[in-house]
Amino acid sequence: MFDSFIRHKVEKERQIFIKNCTEFDTPRLESEEFPAGCKSETDIVYKEGDTPLKLDVYTPFGCVGAKECFILIHGGAFVYGFKKLDQNFGMHLAIKAGIPVVNVDYTLAPEADLPQMITEVFKAMNFVYIKYGFKKYHTVGDSAGGYLAYMVAVAARSRHVAHKMWVFEKLKGTVESANLICPGIQNNVKGFPGYYFEKRVDTKAESSRLPDYAYDLNLIAEQDSGLRVSVIAGEADFLLEQNRAFKENVPGVMYYEGQNEGEFIMHHVYPIAHPEWPQSVKAIETIAENAVGRR
């Protein structure tokens, strides 16, 4: 009975969230202008099936034979989104960093749980390892995508963490950095969207099969002190306090907090929506520096 109430509540929140995001993103995407200086390969199938999963590759002009790339993971509270949302940002990042950006779609909740999402990103990384020869990865994502970028990076570098997260895809290549844009840090197992992290076969079960750190990135930070991490925050972001607290738990983190300035309001995931803003340019520079400038 209680689980039915929770399920009804989070499902209602999911539907409202998707509606609100769609109303914001539709006009934004229609008005976007992509930057020059970057080649785009789009809709490459990396996982066959009834619903094939696809990725894009954005390669800056003059970049030939790259052995490293960004793995870009879109946000949307794990229940909404698609790679097109992050294409403009991804192209700006590729140009600034001088290396390709791989923009990945993955199966959303509730069709997929958290382990499946991480596994699918691993599959995308293995695909570009074989097709393009990328051997080093820098994960990057916004909001829930930032959460996934960190989880993917730590799980990729630790088989123990991967197995605890029920991820058994063996990754080719190595992850050197994780870059989080206005990331969600904490998720309640009985709230939205954390409720969808696990598939409940027995709805009466109270215990979670995933470790506590699957719901709180603060708890996994100590698992990998060698991972290079950048965190991008914004003055008007509703997750700002979570981001500030998280950076205190990550050794050597590069942290940038965009400040409101006139008509430029640093709302949630502002570098994704407006990569051309001065604050967004600084955010992209911070990510590029963390990935390719701090070796």
PDB file of C-alpha atoms in Angstrom:
ATOM      1  CA  MET A   1       0.000   0.000   0.000  1.00  0.00           C
ATOM      2  CA  PHE A   2       2.728   2.470   1.015  1.00  0.00           C
ATOM      3  CA  ASP A   3       4.854   1.562  -2.003  1.00  0.00           C
ATOM      4  CA  SER A   4       1.846   2.077  -4.255  1.00  0.00           C
ATOM      5  CA  PHE A   5       1.440   5.571  -2.831  1.00  0.00           C
ATOM      6  CA  ILE A   6       5.128   6.382  -3.447  1.00  0.00           C
ATOM      7  CA  ARG A   7       4.969   4.967  -6.964  1.00  0.00           C
ATOM      8  CA  HIS A   8       1.915   7.078  -7.769  1.00  0.00           C
ATOM      9  CA  LYS A   9       3.548  10.205  -6.346  1.00  0.00           C
ATOM     10  CA  VAL A  10       6.848   9.866  -8.224  1.00  0.00           C
ATOM     11  CA  GLU A  11       5.073   8.930 -11.452  1.00  0.00           C
ATOM     12  CA  LYS A  12       3.031  12.115 -11.237  1.00  0.00           C
ATOM     13  CA  GLU A  13       6.230  14.103 -10.616  1.00  0.00           C
ATOM     14  CA  ARG A  14       7.842  12.409 -13.617  1.00  0.00           C
ATOM     15  CA  GLN A  15       5.029  13.429 -15.938  1.00  0.00           C
ATOM     16  CA  ILE A  16       5.034  17.030 -14.704  1.00  0.00           C
ATOM     17  CA  PHE A  17       8.828  17.209 -15.022  1.00  0.00           C
ATOM     18  CA  ILE A  18       8.762  15.965 -18.627  1.00  0.00           C
ATOM     19  CA  LYS A  19       6.032  18.445 -19.538  1.00  0.00           C
ATOM     20  CA  ASN A  20       7.966  21.374 -18.047  1.00  0.00           C
ATOM     21  CA  CYS A  21      11.231  20.359 -19.725  1.00  0.00           C
ATOM     22  CA  THR A  22       9.557  19.937 -23.095  1.00  0.00           C
ATOM     23  CA  GLU A  23       8.033  23.412 -22.889  1.00  0.00           C
ATOM     24  CA  PHE A  24      11.461  24.906 -22.140  1.00  0.00           C
ATOM     25  CA  ASP A  25      13.586  22.869 -24.554  1.00  0.00           C
ATOM     26  CA  THR A  26      11.411  22.910 -27.687  1.00  0.00           C
ATOM     27  CA  PRO A  27      11.808  26.644 -28.476  1.00  0.00           C
ATOM     28  CA  ARG A  28      15.455  26.555 -27.373  1.00  0.00           C
ATOM     29  CA  LEU A  29      16.331  23.810 -29.836  1.00  0.00           C
ATOM     30  CA  GLU A  30      14.446  25.536 -32.645  1.00  0.00           C
ATOM     31  CA  SER A  31      16.515  28.708 -32.226  1.00  0.00           C
ATOM     32  CA  GLU A  32      19.979  27.165 -31.769  1.00  0.00           C
ATOM     33  CA  GLU A  33      22.838  27.983 -34.099  1.00  0.00           C
ATOM     34  CA  PHE A  34      25.762  25.573 -34.067  1.00  0.00           C
ATOM     35  CA  PRO A  35      29.332  26.903 -34.064  1.00  0.00           C
ATOM     36  CA  ALA A  36      31.644  26.659 -37.041  1.00  0.00           C
ATOM     37  CA  GLY A  37      34.901  24.779 -36.755  1.00  0.00           C
ATOM     38  CA  CYS A  38      33.506  21.348 -35.945  1.00  0.00           C
ATOM     39  CA  LYS A  39      32.515  18.289 -37.970  1.00  0.00           C
ATOM     40  CA  SER A  40      29.449  16.356 -36.819  1.00  0.00           C
ATOM     41  CA  GLU A  41      28.679  12.681 -37.342  1.00  0.00           C
ATOM     42  CA  THR A  42      25.182  12.042 -36.032  1.00  0.00           C
ATOM     43  CA  ASP A  43      22.892   9.131 -35.174  1.00  0.00           C
ATOM     44  CA  ILE A  44      25.507   6.386 -35.220  1.00  0.00           C
ATOM     45  CA  VAL A  45      23.991   3.188 -33.801  1.00  0.00           C
ATOM     46  CA  TYR A  46      26.139   1.790 -30.994  1.00  0.00           C
ATOM     47  CA  LYS A  47      23.634  -0.736 -29.621  1.00  0.00           C
ATOM     48  CA  GLU A  48      21.237  -2.676 -31.841  1.00  0.00           C
ATOM     49  CA  GLY A  49      17.806  -3.784 -30.692  1.00  0.00           C
ATOM     50  CA  ASP A  50      14.122  -3.009 -30.919  1.00  0.00           C
ATOM     51  CA  THR A  51      15.013   0.545 -29.896  1.00  0.00           C
ATOM     52  CA  PRO A  52      18.581   1.120 -31.149  1.00  0.00           C
ATOM     53  CA  LEU A  53      20.763   3.436 -29.102  1.00  0.00           C
ATOM     54  CA  LYS A  54      22.694   6.108 -30.975  1.00  0.00           C
ATOM     55  CA  LEU A  55      25.532   8.563 -30.486  1.00  0.00           C
ATOM     56  CA  ASP A  56      27.025  11.598 -32.211  1.00  0.00           C
ATOM     57  CA  VAL A  57      30.693  12.444 -32.662  1.00  0.00           C
ATOM     58  CA  TYR A  58      31.792  16.094 -32.887  1.00  0.00           C
ATOM     59  CA  THR A  59      35.366  16.500 -34.101  1.00  0.00           C
ATOM     60  CA  PRO A  60      37.082  19.907 -34.239  1.00  0.00           C
ATOM     61  CA  PHE A  61      38.643  20.769 -37.569  1.00  0.00           C
ATOM     62  CA  GLY A  62      42.313  19.896 -37.619  1.00  0.00           C
ATOM     63  CA  CYS A  63      41.946  17.106 -35.070  1.00  0.00           C
ATOM     64  CA  VAL A  64      43.252  13.936 -36.718  1.00  0.00           C
ATOM     65  CA  GLY A  65      43.937  10.570 -35.108  1.00  0.00           C
ATOM     66  CA  ALA A  66      42.783  11.557 -31.630  1.00  0.00           C
ATOM     67  CA  LYS A  67      43.216   8.868 -28.981  1.00  0.00           C
ATOM     68  CA  GLU A  68      40.989  10.534 -26.389  1.00  0.00           C
ATOM     69  CA  CYS A  69      37.514  12.002 -26.296  1.00  0.00           C
ATOM     70  CA  PHE A  70      34.777  13.348 -24.082  1.00  0.00           C
ATOM     71  CA  ILE A  71      31.777  11.147 -23.346  1.00  0.00           C
ATOM     72  CA  LEU A  72      28.840  13.554 -23.071  1.00  0.00           C
ATOM     73  CA  ILE A  73      25.792  12.415 -21.070  1.00  0.00           C
ATOM     74  CA  HIS A  74      22.628  14.524 -21.205  1.00  0.00           C
ATOM     75  CA  GLY A  75      20.538  15.314 -18.160  1.00  0.00           C
ATOM     76  CA  GLY A  76      16.820  15.124 -17.464  1.00  0.00           C
ATOM     77  CA  ALA A  77      16.387  13.573 -14.002  1.00  0.00           C
ATOM     78  CA  PHE A  78      17.043  10.139 -15.553  1.00  0.00           C
ATOM     79  CA  VAL A  79      13.504  10.173 -17.037  1.00  0.00           C
ATOM     80  CA  TYR A  80      13.737  12.736 -19.843  1.00  0.00           C
ATOM     81  CA  GLY A  81      16.129  13.908 -22.509  1.00  0.00           C
ATOM     82  CA  PHE A  82      18.045  13.016 -25.642  1.00  0.00           C
ATOM     83  CA  LYS A  83      21.463  13.843 -27.060  1.00  0.00           C
ATOM     84  CA  LYS A  84      20.175  16.668 -29.261  1.00  0.00           C
ATOM     85  CA  LEU A  85      19.696  18.733 -26.089  1.00  0.00           C
ATOM     86  CA  ASP A  86      23.480  18.860 -25.593  1.00  0.00           C
ATOM     87  CA  GLN A  87      24.677  19.047 -29.213  1.00  0.00           C
ATOM     88  CA  ASN A  88      25.377  22.789 -29.252  1.00  0.00           C
ATOM     89  CA  PHE A  89      27.304  22.585 -25.976  1.00  0.00           C
ATOM     90  CA  GLY A  90      29.157  19.474 -27.170  1.00  0.00           C
ATOM     91  CA  MET A  91      30.356  21.189 -30.324  1.00  0.00           C
ATOM     92  CA  HIS A  92      31.568  24.225 -28.349  1.00  0.00           C
ATOM     93  CA  LEU A  93      33.418  21.901 -25.974  1.00  0.00           C
ATOM     94  CA  ALA A  94      35.070  19.971 -28.814  1.00  0.00           C
ATOM     95  CA  ILE A  95      36.336  23.197 -30.370  1.00  0.00           C
ATOM     96  CA  LYS A  96      37.606  24.586 -27.070  1.00  0.00           C
ATOM     97  CA  ALA A  97      39.302  21.365 -25.887  1.00  0.00           C
ATOM     98  CA  GLY A  98      40.621  20.338 -29.299  1.00  0.00           C
ATOM     99  CA  ILE A  99      39.450  16.735 -28.989  1.00  0.00           C
ATOM    100  CA  PRO A 100      36.281  14.904 -30.123  1.00  0.00           C
ATOM    101  CA  VAL A 101      33.094  14.819 -28.085  1.00  0.00           C
ATOM    102  CA  VAL A 102      30.929  11.690 -28.161  1.00  0.00           C
ATOM    103  CA  ASN A 103      27.315  12.566 -27.317  1.00  0.00           C
ATOM    104  CA  VAL A 104      25.413   9.518 -26.070  1.00  0.00           C
ATOM    105  CA  ASP A 105      21.764   8.529 -25.836  1.00  0.00           C
ATOM    106  CA  TYR A 106      20.769   5.967 -23.210  1.00  0.00           C
ATOM    107  CA  THR A 107      17.569   4.279 -22.062  1.00  0.00           C
ATOM    108  CA  LEU A 108      15.588   6.368 -19.590  1.00  0.00           C
ATOM    109  CA  ALA A 109      13.765   5.383 -16.427  1.00  0.00           C
ATOM    110  CA  PRO A 110      11.446   3.721 -15.681  1.00  0.00           C
ATOM    111  CA  GLU A 111      12.285   1.484 -18.663  1.00  0.00           C
ATOM    112  CA  ALA A 112      15.889   1.319 -17.421  1.00  0.00           C
ATOM    113  CA  ASP A 113      17.351   1.296 -13.942  1.00  0.00           C
ATOM    114  CA  LEU A 114      20.620   2.975 -12.942  1.00  0.00           C
ATOM    115  CA  PRO A 115      22.852  -0.077 -13.594  1.00  0.00           C
ATOM    116  CA  GLN A 116      21.455  -0.376 -17.131  1.00  0.00           C
ATOM    117  CA  MET A 117      22.138   3.300 -17.848  1.00  0.00           C
ATOM    118  CA  ILE A 118      25.752   2.981 -16.711  1.00  0.00           C
ATOM    119  CA  THR A 119      26.166  -0.242 -18.686  1.00  0.00           C
ATOM    120  CA  GLU A 120      24.873   1.434 -21.846  1.00  0.00           C
ATOM    121  CA  VAL A 121      27.353   4.293 -21.500  1.00  0.00           C
ATOM    122  CA  PHE A 122      30.096   1.665 -21.084  1.00  0.00           C
ATOM    123  CA  LYS A 123      28.889   0.034 -24.316  1.00  0.00           C
ATOM    124  CA  ALA A 124      29.068   3.386 -26.102  1.00  0.00           C
ATOM    125  CA  MET A 125      32.633   3.852 -24.873  1.00  0.00           C
ATOM    126  CA  ASN A 126      33.614   0.378 -26.053  1.00  0.00           C
ATOM    127  CA  PHE A 127      31.999   1.096 -29.420  1.00  0.00           C
ATOM    128  CA  VAL A 128      34.048   4.246 -30.058  1.00  0.00           C
ATOM    129  CA  TYR A 129      37.164   2.484 -28.725  1.00  0.00           C
ATOM    130  CA  ILE A 130      36.834   0.011 -31.602  1.00  0.00           C
ATOM    131  CA  LYS A 131      35.468   2.330 -34.313  1.00  0.00           C
ATOM    132  CA  TYR A 132      37.581   5.429 -33.655  1.00  0.00           C
ATOM    133  CA  GLY A 133      40.494   4.180 -31.581  1.00  0.00           C
ATOM    134  CA  PHE A 134      39.705   6.342 -28.543  1.00  0.00           C
ATOM    135  CA  LYS A 135      41.567   4.893 -25.576  1.00  0.00           C
ATOM    136  CA  LYS A 136      41.148   7.633 -22.985  1.00  0.00           C
ATOM    137  CA  TYR A 137      37.861   9.149 -21.897  1.00  0.00           C
ATOM    138  CA  HIS A 138      36.701  12.257 -20.077  1.00  0.00           C
ATOM    139  CA  THR A 139      33.112  11.987 -18.930  1.00  0.00           C
ATOM    140  CA  VAL A 140      30.969  15.121 -18.884  1.00  0.00           C
ATOM    141  CA  GLY A 141      27.289  15.632 -18.154  1.00  0.00           C
ATOM    142  CA  ASP A 142      24.689  18.061 -16.892  1.00  0.00           C
ATOM    143  CA  SER A 143      22.285  17.591 -13.976  1.00  0.00           C
ATOM    144  CA  ALA A 144      21.427  13.864 -13.895  1.00  0.00           C
ATOM    145  CA  GLY A 145      23.990  13.500 -16.685  1.00  0.00           C
ATOM    146  CA  GLY A 146      26.580  14.962 -14.313  1.00  0.00           C
ATOM    147  CA  TYR A 147      25.587  12.383 -11.735  1.00  0.00           C
ATOM    148  CA  LEU A 148      26.010   9.655 -14.360  1.00  0.00           C
ATOM    149  CA  ALA A 149      29.304  11.144 -15.560  1.00  0.00           C
ATOM    150  CA  TYR A 150      30.740  10.734 -12.066  1.00  0.00           C
ATOM    151  CA  MET A 151      29.265   7.274 -11.474  1.00  0.00           C
ATOM    152  CA  VAL A 152      30.477   6.067 -14.873  1.00  0.00           C
ATOM    153  CA  ALA A 153      33.978   7.421 -14.248  1.00  0.00           C
ATOM    154  CA  VAL A 154      34.371   5.863 -10.806  1.00  0.00           C
ATOM    155  CA  ALA A 155      32.834   2.548 -11.886  1.00  0.00           C
ATOM    156  CA  ALA A 156      35.100   2.499 -14.955  1.00  0.00           C
ATOM    157  CA  ARG A 157      38.159   2.891 -12.739  1.00  0.00           C
ATOM    158  CA  SER A 158      37.069   0.372 -10.084  1.00  0.00           C
ATOM    159  CA  ARG A 159      35.712  -3.093 -10.845  1.00  0.00           C
ATOM    160  CA  HIS A 160      34.660  -3.310  -7.205  1.00  0.00           C
ATOM    161  CA  VAL A 161      32.428  -0.248  -7.556  1.00  0.00           C
ATOM    162  CA  ALA A 162      31.155  -1.453 -10.943  1.00  0.00           C
ATOM    163  CA  HIS A 163      30.135  -4.826  -9.553  1.00  0.00           C
ATOM    164  CA  LYS A 164      28.502  -3.245  -6.512  1.00  0.00           C
ATOM    165  CA  MET A 165      26.484  -1.185  -9.010  1.00  0.00           C
ATOM    166  CA  TRP A 166      25.574  -4.375 -10.927  1.00  0.00           C
ATOM    167  CA  VAL A 167      27.604  -3.269 -13.938  1.00  0.00           C
ATOM    168  CA  PHE A 168      29.500  -6.140 -15.580  1.00  0.00           C
ATOM    169  CA  GLU A 169      30.357  -4.726 -18.999  1.00  0.00           C
ATOM    170  CA  LYS A 170      34.157  -4.836 -19.247  1.00  0.00           C
ATOM    171  CA  LEU A 171      35.400  -1.437 -20.337  1.00  0.00           C
ATOM    172  CA  LYS A 172      38.129  -0.980 -22.910  1.00  0.00           C
ATOM    173  CA  GLY A 173      40.269   2.111 -22.359  1.00  0.00           C
ATOM    174  CA  THR A 174      40.561   4.302 -19.275  1.00  0.00           C
ATOM    175  CA  VAL A 175      38.706   7.263 -17.782  1.00  0.00           C
ATOM    176  CA  GLU A 176      40.945  10.162 -16.771  1.00  0.00           C
ATOM    177  CA  SER A 177      38.496  12.850 -15.700  1.00  0.00           C
ATOM    178  CA  ALA A 178      34.877  13.516 -14.787  1.00  0.00           C
ATOM    179  CA  ASN A 179      33.252  16.885 -15.437  1.00  0.00           C
ATOM    180  CA  LEU A 180      29.946  17.719 -13.777  1.00  0.00           C
ATOM    181  CA  ILE A 181      27.668  20.585 -14.858  1.00  0.00           C
ATOM    182  CA  CYS A 182      25.161  21.613 -12.163  1.00  0.00           C
ATOM    183  CA  PRO A 183      24.995  17.980 -11.066  1.00  0.00           C
ATOM    184  CA  GLY A 184      22.392  16.387  -8.899  1.00  0.00           C
ATOM    185  CA  ILE A 185      24.273  14.965  -5.911  1.00  0.00           C
ATOM    186  CA  GLN A 186      21.695  13.328  -3.648  1.00  0.00           C
ATOM    187  CA  ASN A 187      18.667  11.232  -4.581  1.00  0.00           C
ATOM    188  CA  ASN A 188      16.144   9.706  -2.196  1.00  0.00           C
ATOM    189  CA  VAL A 189      15.351   6.028  -2.837  1.00  0.00           C
ATOM    190  CA  LYS A 190      11.729   6.800  -1.983  1.00  0.00           C
ATOM    191  CA  GLY A 191      11.516  10.060  -3.932  1.00  0.00           C
ATOM    192  CA  PHE A 192      11.782  11.369  -7.480  1.00  0.00           C
ATOM    193  CA  PRO A 193      13.892  10.412  -9.367  1.00  0.00           C
ATOM    194  CA  GLY A 194      15.810   8.045  -7.060  1.00  0.00           C
ATOM    195  CA  TYR A 195      12.835   5.728  -6.803  1.00  0.00           C
ATOM    196  CA  TYR A 196      13.573   4.597 -10.370  1.00  0.00           C
ATOM    197  CA  PHE A 197      17.216   3.702  -9.721  1.00  0.00           C
ATOM    198  CA  GLU A 198      16.288   0.079  -9.033  1.00  0.00           C
ATOM    199  CA  LYS A 199      13.715  -2.220 -10.559  1.00  0.00           C
ATOM    200  CA  ARG A 200      11.436  -3.491  -7.839  1.00  0.00           C
ATOM    201  CA  VAL A 201      10.554  -7.110  -8.393  1.00  0.00           C
ATOM    202  CA  ASP A 202       9.173  -7.398  -4.856  1.00  0.00           C
ATOM    203  CA  THR A 203       7.426  -4.134  -3.994  1.00  0.00           C
ATOM    204  CA  LYS A 204       7.235  -5.147  -0.331  1.00  0.00           C
ATOM    205  CA  ALA A 205      11.001  -5.269   0.024  1.00  0.00           C
ATOM    206  CA  GLU A 206      12.418  -2.352   2.003  1.00  0.00           C
ATOM    207  CA  SER A 207      16.112  -3.110   1.515  1.00  0.00           C
ATOM    208  CA  SER A 208      18.032  -1.707  -1.440  1.00  0.00           C
ATOM    209  CA  ARG A 209      20.302  -3.857  -3.580  1.00  0.00           C
ATOM    210  CA  LEU A 210      22.400  -0.857  -4.612  1.00  0.00           C
ATOM    211  CA  PRO A 211      24.990   0.621  -2.217  1.00  0.00           C
ATOM    212  CA  ASP A 212      24.238   3.863  -0.399  1.00  0.00           C
ATOM    213  CA  TYR A 213      26.668   5.754  -2.629  1.00  0.00           C
ATOM    214  CA  ALA A 214      24.413   5.058  -5.621  1.00  0.00           C
ATOM    215  CA  TYR A 215      22.105   7.672  -4.110  1.00  0.00           C
ATOM    216  CA  ASP A 216      24.668  10.167  -2.809  1.00  0.00           C
ATOM    217  CA  LEU A 217      27.818  11.115  -4.692  1.00  0.00           C
ATOM    218  CA  ASN A 218      29.331  12.474  -1.481  1.00  0.00           C
ATOM    219  CA  LEU A 219      29.647   8.866  -0.322  1.00  0.00           C
ATOM    220  CA  ILE A 220      31.505   7.677  -3.404  1.00  0.00           C
ATOM    221  CA  ALA A 221      33.990  10.559  -3.629  1.00  0.00           C
ATOM    222  CA  GLU A 222      36.397   8.772  -1.282  1.00  0.00           C
ATOM    223  CA  GLN A 223      36.460   5.727  -3.568  1.00  0.00           C
ATOM    224  CA  ASP A 224      38.739   7.403  -6.130  1.00  0.00           C
ATOM    225  CA  SER A 225      41.003  10.231  -5.003  1.00  0.00           C
ATOM    226  CA  GLY A 226      43.004  10.128  -8.263  1.00  0.00           C
ATOM    227  CA  LEU A 227      40.162  11.044 -10.608  1.00  0.00           C
ATOM    228  CA  ARG A 228      40.406  14.596 -11.970  1.00  0.00           C
ATOM    229  CA  VAL A 229      37.068  16.286 -11.316  1.00  0.00           C
ATOM    230  CA  SER A 230      35.540  19.599 -12.313  1.00  0.00           C
ATOM    231  CA  VAL A 231      32.231  20.927 -11.021  1.00  0.00           C
ATOM    232  CA  ILE A 232      30.307  23.730 -12.707  1.00  0.00           C
ATOM    233  CA  ALA A 233      27.668  25.552 -10.652  1.00  0.00           C
ATOM    234  CA  GLY A 234      25.515  28.633 -11.073  1.00  0.00           C
ATOM    235  CA  GLU A 235      24.324  31.375  -8.754  1.00  0.00           C
ATOM    236  CA  ALA A 236      20.625  30.822  -9.572  1.00  0.00           C
ATOM    237  CA  ASP A 237      20.794  27.022  -9.738  1.00  0.00           C
ATOM    238  CA  PHE A 238      18.474  25.201  -7.330  1.00  0.00           C
ATOM    239  CA  LEU A 239      21.238  22.608  -6.777  1.00  0.00           C
ATOM    240  CA  LEU A 240      23.894  25.194  -5.875  1.00  0.00           C
ATOM    241  CA  GLU A 241      24.181  24.256  -2.204  1.00  0.00           C
ATOM    242  CA  GLN A 242      24.539  20.565  -3.063  1.00  0.00           C
ATOM    243  CA  ASN A 243      27.297  21.435  -5.534  1.00  0.00           C
ATOM    244  CA  ARG A 244      29.143  23.601  -3.006  1.00  0.00           C
ATOM    245  CA  ALA A 245      28.991  20.862  -0.385  1.00  0.00           C
ATOM    246  CA  PHE A 246      30.104  18.195  -2.851  1.00  0.00           C
ATOM    247  CA  LYS A 247      33.224  20.070  -3.941  1.00  0.00           C
ATOM    248  CA  GLU A 248      34.461  20.032  -0.346  1.00  0.00           C
ATOM    249  CA  ASN A 249      34.558  16.212  -0.502  1.00  0.00           C
ATOM    250  CA  VAL A 250      36.523  15.946  -3.755  1.00  0.00           C
ATOM    251  CA  PRO A 251      40.313  16.348  -3.548  1.00  0.00           C
ATOM    252  CA  GLY A 252      41.784  18.795  -6.069  1.00  0.00           C
ATOM    253  CA  VAL A 253      38.448  19.605  -7.686  1.00  0.00           C
ATOM    254  CA  MET A 254      38.306  22.412 -10.247  1.00  0.00           C
ATOM    255  CA  TYR A 255      35.228  24.438  -9.330  1.00  0.00           C
ATOM    256  CA  TYR A 256      33.589  27.263 -11.233  1.00  0.00           C
ATOM    257  CA  GLU A 257      30.438  29.058 -10.117  1.00  0.00           C
ATOM    258  CA  GLY A 258      28.834  31.308 -12.714  1.00  0.00           C
ATOM    259  CA  GLN A 259      27.523  34.574 -11.287  1.00  0.00           C
ATOM    260  CA  ASN A 260      24.386  36.383 -12.461  1.00  0.00           C
ATOM    261  CA  GLU A 261      25.162  39.473 -14.525  1.00  0.00           C
ATOM    262  CA  GLY A 262      22.436  41.701 -15.942  1.00  0.00           C
ATOM    263  CA  GLU A 263      20.253  39.615 -18.228  1.00  0.00           C
ATOM    264  CA  PHE A 264      22.547  36.614 -17.842  1.00  0.00           C
ATOM    265  CA  ILE A 265      20.980  34.515 -15.078  1.00  0.00           C
ATOM    266  CA  MET A 266      22.967  31.435 -14.119  1.00  0.00           C
ATOM    267  CA  HIS A 267      20.046  29.015 -13.899  1.00  0.00           C
ATOM    268  CA  HIS A 268      20.236  25.240 -13.832  1.00  0.00           C
ATOM    269  CA  VAL A 269      22.576  23.862 -16.560  1.00  0.00           C
ATOM    270  CA  TYR A 270      23.084  27.294 -18.109  1.00  0.00           C
ATOM    271  CA  PRO A 271      26.175  26.194 -20.135  1.00  0.00           C
ATOM    272  CA  ILE A 272      24.022  23.626 -21.943  1.00  0.00           C
ATOM    273  CA  ALA A 273      21.215  26.056 -22.783  1.00  0.00           C
ATOM    274  CA  HIS A 274      23.512  29.011 -23.553  1.00  0.00           C
ATOM    275  CA  PRO A 275      27.083  27.854 -24.342  1.00  0.00           C
ATOM    276  CA  GLU A 276      27.884  31.237 -25.894  1.00  0.00           C
ATOM    277  CA  TRP A 277      27.333  33.239 -22.664  1.00  0.00           C
ATOM    278  CA  PRO A 278      30.566  34.596 -21.112  1.00  0.00           C
ATOM    279  CA  GLN A 279      29.958  32.543 -17.952  1.00  0.00           C
ATOM    280  CA  SER A 280      29.344  29.448 -20.061  1.00  0.00           C
ATOM    281  CA  VAL A 281      32.553  30.047 -22.010  1.00  0.00           C
ATOM    282  CA  LYS A 282      34.410  30.113 -18.689  1.00  0.00           C
ATOM    283  CA  ALA A 283      32.666  26.917 -17.637  1.00  0.00           C
ATOM    284  CA  ILE A 284      33.669  25.196 -20.875  1.00  0.00           C
ATOM    285  CA  GLU A 285      37.247  26.419 -20.432  1.00  0.00           C
ATOM    286  CA  THR A 286      37.280  24.939 -16.921  1.00  0.00           C
ATOM    287  CA  ILE A 287      36.117  21.560 -18.207  1.00  0.00           C
ATOM    288  CA  ALA A 288      38.685  21.601 -21.015  1.00  0.00           C
ATOM    289  CA  GLU A 289      41.434  22.525 -18.586  1.00  0.00           C
ATOM    290  CA  ASN A 290      40.494  19.731 -16.210  1.00  0.00           C
ATOM    291  CA  ALA A 291      40.406  17.151 -19.005  1.00  0.00           C
ATOM    292  CA  VAL A 292      43.356  18.024 -21.236  1.00  0.00           C
ATOM    293  CA  GLY A 293      45.263  20.712 -19.364  1.00  0.00           C
ATOM    294  CA  ARG A 294      45.948  19.013 -16.008  1.00  0.00           C
ATOM    295  CA  ARG A 295      47.841  15.904 -17.051  1.00  0.00           C
TER     296      ARG A 295
END
